[in-house]
Short mmCIF file of C-alpha atoms in Angstrom, two decimals:
data_model
loop_
_atom_site.label_atom_id
_atom_site.label_comp_id
_atom_site.label_asym_id
_atom_site.label_seq_id
_atom_site.Cartn_x
_atom_site.Cartn_y
_atom_site.Cartn_z
CA GLU A 1 17.58 7.61 28.29
CA ILE A 2 14.45 6.64 26.36
CA PRO A 3 13.61 9.27 23.70
CA HIS A 4 10.12 10.69 23.27
CA GLY A 5 7.88 8.40 21.19
CA HIS A 6 9.92 5.32 22.10
CA VAL A 7 9.80 2.59 24.73
CA GLY A 8 12.55 0.56 26.34
CA LEU A 9 12.45 -3.24 26.51
CA HIS A 10 14.72 -4.29 29.36
CA SER A 11 16.14 -7.68 30.27
CA ARG A 12 17.56 -8.59 33.67
CA PHE A 13 20.05 -11.48 33.63
CA GLY A 14 18.81 -12.50 30.18
CA ARG A 15 15.09 -12.54 31.07
CA MET A 16 12.87 -9.89 29.50
CA ALA A 17 10.69 -7.95 31.92
CA ALA A 18 6.94 -7.75 31.28
CA ASP A 19 6.84 -3.97 31.79
CA THR A 20 8.43 -1.42 29.47
CA LEU A 21 10.40 1.74 30.17
CA SER A 22 8.63 4.94 29.16
CA ALA A 23 10.30 8.04 27.71
CA GLY A 24 12.74 9.65 30.13
CA LEU A 25 15.76 8.74 32.24
CA HIS A 26 16.12 5.35 33.95
CA VAL A 27 18.80 3.74 36.12
CA THR A 28 19.78 0.16 35.25
CA LEU A 29 22.51 -2.32 36.01
CA PRO A 30 25.48 -2.34 33.61
CA PHE A 31 25.56 -4.61 30.56
CA PRO A 32 25.38 -7.66 30.41
CA LEU A 33 23.50 -7.84 33.72
CA HIS A 34 20.85 -5.48 32.43
CA GLU A 35 20.15 -4.82 28.74
CA VAL A 36 17.79 -2.21 27.23
CA ASN A 37 16.50 -2.22 23.63
CA VAL A 38 14.84 1.00 22.44
CA LEU A 39 11.97 0.76 19.94
CA PRO A 40 9.71 3.42 18.39
CA ARG A 41 6.09 3.19 19.48
CA ASP A 42 3.05 4.70 17.74
CA ARG A 43 5.39 6.39 15.24
CA LEU A 44 4.03 6.19 11.71
CA GLN A 45 6.41 4.34 9.39
CA ARG A 46 6.16 3.69 5.65
CA VAL A 47 7.01 0.98 3.15
CA VAL A 48 6.40 1.48 -0.59
CA LEU A 49 5.89 -1.47 -2.91
CA GLY A 50 6.74 -1.32 -6.58
CA LEU A 51 9.55 1.26 -6.78
CA GLU A 52 12.88 2.38 -5.38
CA THR A 53 13.01 6.20 -5.68
CA ASP A 54 11.05 9.03 -7.30
CA THR A 55 12.52 10.32 -10.58
CA GLY A 56 11.13 13.83 -10.05
CA LYS A 57 10.01 13.97 -13.71
CA PRO A 58 6.50 14.70 -15.04
CA ILE A 59 4.23 11.66 -14.76
CA LEU A 60 3.32 10.38 -18.23
CA TRP A 61 2.27 6.91 -19.35
CA ASP A 62 5.10 6.59 -21.89
CA ARG A 63 7.95 7.08 -19.37
CA ASP A 64 8.95 5.55 -16.03
CA HIS A 65 7.34 7.35 -13.09
CA TYR A 66 9.92 6.13 -10.55
CA VAL A 67 13.32 4.44 -10.46
CA GLY A 68 13.08 0.67 -10.14
CA GLU A 69 9.42 0.32 -11.13
CA ALA A 70 8.17 -3.27 -11.05
CA SER A 71 5.31 -4.68 -13.12
CA HIS A 72 2.80 -7.16 -11.69
CA LEU A 73 0.72 -9.80 -13.41
CA VAL A 74 -2.99 -9.06 -13.03
CA GLY A 75 -6.23 -10.30 -14.57
CA ARG A 76 -5.52 -14.02 -14.09
CA GLY A 77 -1.96 -13.58 -15.30
CA GLU A 78 -2.94 -12.17 -18.70
CA GLU A 79 -2.12 -8.46 -18.17
CA LEU A 80 0.67 -6.33 -16.71
CA LEU A 81 0.39 -3.23 -14.53
CA THR A 82 2.91 -1.11 -12.67
CA ILE A 83 1.50 -0.42 -9.19
CA SER A 84 2.94 1.83 -6.48
CA VAL A 85 1.56 0.95 -3.03
CA PRO A 86 2.60 3.03 0.03
CA ILE A 87 1.83 1.21 3.29
CA TYR A 88 1.76 3.11 6.60
CA PHE A 89 2.14 1.19 9.86
CA HIS A 90 3.28 1.51 13.48
CA ILE A 91 4.46 -0.71 16.32
CA ALA A 92 1.52 -1.21 18.67
CA ASP A 93 3.00 -3.99 20.84
CA PRO A 94 6.77 -3.49 21.31
CA VAL A 95 7.24 -6.68 23.34
CA ALA A 96 5.60 -8.93 20.72
CA HIS A 97 7.47 -7.08 17.97
CA PHE A 98 10.83 -7.58 19.64
CA ARG A 99 10.19 -11.28 20.26
CA HIS A 100 8.85 -12.22 16.83
CA THR A 101 10.15 -9.66 14.32
CA VAL A 102 13.67 -8.75 13.23
CA ASP A 103 12.95 -6.22 10.46
CA SER A 104 9.43 -4.77 10.44
CA ALA A 105 9.79 -3.13 7.01
CA ALA A 106 10.96 -6.39 5.42
CA VAL A 107 8.07 -8.32 6.99
CA ILE A 108 5.52 -5.77 5.78
CA ARG A 109 7.03 -5.75 2.28
CA ASP A 110 7.16 -9.55 1.88
CA LEU A 111 3.64 -10.18 3.16
CA ALA A 112 2.18 -7.24 1.24
CA TYR A 113 3.63 -8.47 -2.05
CA GLN A 114 1.99 -11.86 -1.49
CA GLU A 115 -1.39 -10.33 -0.71
CA LEU A 116 -1.12 -7.84 -3.59
CA LEU A 117 -0.47 -10.65 -6.06
CA ALA A 118 -3.41 -12.67 -4.73
CA GLU A 119 -5.76 -9.68 -4.93
CA THR A 120 -4.78 -8.38 -8.37
CA MET A 121 -4.85 -11.78 -10.06
CA GLN A 122 -8.64 -11.80 -9.63
CA ARG A 123 -9.21 -8.34 -11.15
CA SER A 124 -8.74 -6.98 -14.65
CA ALA A 125 -6.22 -4.23 -15.32
CA PHE A 126 -8.96 -1.77 -16.29
CA ALA A 127 -10.92 -2.45 -13.06
CA ILE A 128 -7.78 -2.00 -10.94
CA MET A 129 -7.06 1.34 -12.58
CA THR A 130 -10.65 2.59 -12.21
CA SER A 131 -13.57 1.15 -10.22
CA ASP A 132 -11.80 -1.36 -7.94
CA ARG A 133 -9.11 0.90 -6.44
CA ASP A 134 -10.79 1.60 -3.09
CA ALA A 135 -12.00 -1.96 -2.60
CA LEU A 136 -8.58 -3.34 -3.51
CA ALA A 137 -6.77 -1.05 -1.06
CA GLU A 138 -9.11 -1.92 1.82
CA SER A 139 -8.98 -5.66 1.12
CA LEU A 140 -5.18 -5.51 0.95
CA ARG A 141 -4.99 -3.67 4.29
CA ARG A 142 -7.34 -6.15 5.99
CA LYS A 143 -5.57 -9.28 4.72
CA LEU A 144 -2.12 -7.85 5.46
CA GLN A 145 -3.19 -7.10 9.03
CA SER A 146 -4.49 -10.65 9.45
CA ALA A 147 -1.17 -12.06 8.23
CA LEU A 148 0.76 -9.85 10.67
CA ASP A 149 -1.50 -10.84 13.56
CA ARG A 150 -1.00 -14.55 12.87
CA ARG A 151 2.75 -14.02 13.20
CA GLU A 152 2.35 -11.95 16.39
CA THR A 153 4.47 -9.13 14.95
CA GLY A 154 2.94 -6.41 17.13
CA LEU A 155 2.47 -4.24 14.00
CA VAL A 156 -0.70 -2.39 12.99
CA VAL A 157 -1.35 -1.31 9.40
CA ASP A 158 -2.90 2.16 9.44
CA LEU A 159 -3.35 2.81 5.72
CA VAL A 160 -2.76 1.19 2.34
CA CYS A 161 -2.77 3.50 -0.70
CA LEU A 162 -2.82 2.73 -4.40
CA ARG A 163 -0.90 5.87 -5.28
CA ASP A 164 0.02 5.18 -8.87
CA ILE A 165 -1.31 2.53 -11.26
CA HIS A 166 -0.38 2.55 -14.92
CA PRO A 167 0.47 0.11 -17.73
CA PRO A 168 4.12 -0.67 -18.49
CA VAL A 169 5.73 2.20 -20.38
CA GLN A 170 6.31 0.02 -23.46
CA VAL A 171 2.54 -0.26 -24.04
CA GLY A 172 1.57 3.09 -22.51
CA PRO A 173 0.66 4.76 -25.85
CA ALA A 174 -1.57 1.82 -26.79
CA TYR A 175 -3.39 2.05 -23.44
CA GLN A 176 -3.78 5.79 -23.97
CA GLU A 177 -5.41 5.17 -27.36
CA VAL A 178 -7.85 2.72 -25.77
CA VAL A 179 -8.76 5.21 -23.04
CA SER A 180 -9.23 7.96 -25.63
CA ALA A 181 -11.53 5.71 -27.64
CA LEU A 182 -13.60 4.93 -24.52
CA GLU A 183 -13.87 8.64 -23.74
CA GLU A 184 -15.03 9.35 -27.30
CA ARG A 185 -17.62 6.59 -27.04
CA GLU A 186 -18.97 8.08 -23.80
CA ALA A 187 -19.07 11.53 -25.37
CA PHE A 188 -20.99 10.25 -28.42
CA THR A 189 -23.40 8.38 -26.15
CA HIS A 190 -24.17 11.47 -24.09
CA GLU A 191 -24.53 13.56 -27.25
CA GLY A 192 -27.00 11.06 -28.67
CA GLU A 193 -29.03 10.97 -25.45
CA ALA A 194 -29.19 14.77 -25.42
CA TYR A 195 -30.37 14.77 -29.05
CA ARG A 196 -33.06 12.20 -28.26
CA ALA A 197 -34.24 14.08 -25.18
CA ASP A 198 -34.55 17.23 -27.24
CA ASN A 199 -36.25 15.79 -30.33
CA LEU A 200 -38.60 13.05 -29.06
CA PRO A 201 -40.95 15.45 -27.24
CA ARG A 202 -40.99 17.69 -30.31
CA ALA A 203 -41.76 14.73 -32.58
CA ARG A 204 -44.62 13.60 -30.32
CA SER A 205 -46.00 17.13 -30.33
CA ASP A 206 -45.90 17.29 -34.13
#
């Protein structure tokens, strides 16, 4: 029996057949003359980089967001950030996956860590937390897919998210002070522009 959403890869006398068994009931020879391996197909799976489990506590910069958080060197190795990266993928080619991949989650995790390090080393911590998030996620997805294709894993990366990016908790308060100072600077700038826009026309009129 092949469950719904799965396919069966069957081997006759040790030689894998080119066709696959679809969901449903099938009649085969007994093992070891005929062997069937069942794999999920088109089922969305997930790997998360940078953590082990969710703590369930309020998310603040001065405390760990998750259990087992890992910090990464960014900004040419001069800064540290804690980055949580959920990666969603599925098996598109079960035959290639069975032939070339033992553990799909482990392959995704190892390759994604390599690509994440390469991408974040070229960006500053502030850019990663703000303006570069979307570009970083898309570049990571594209390069991870290329690495998987070169290894003929049969896996397709559907989505890469930068769910949570924050400084290490030891320096969280200092980062918060910097962000507060930047917000105050922006507020003063806008206040000054409003004052100028209001008073220059009046001064010209006078």
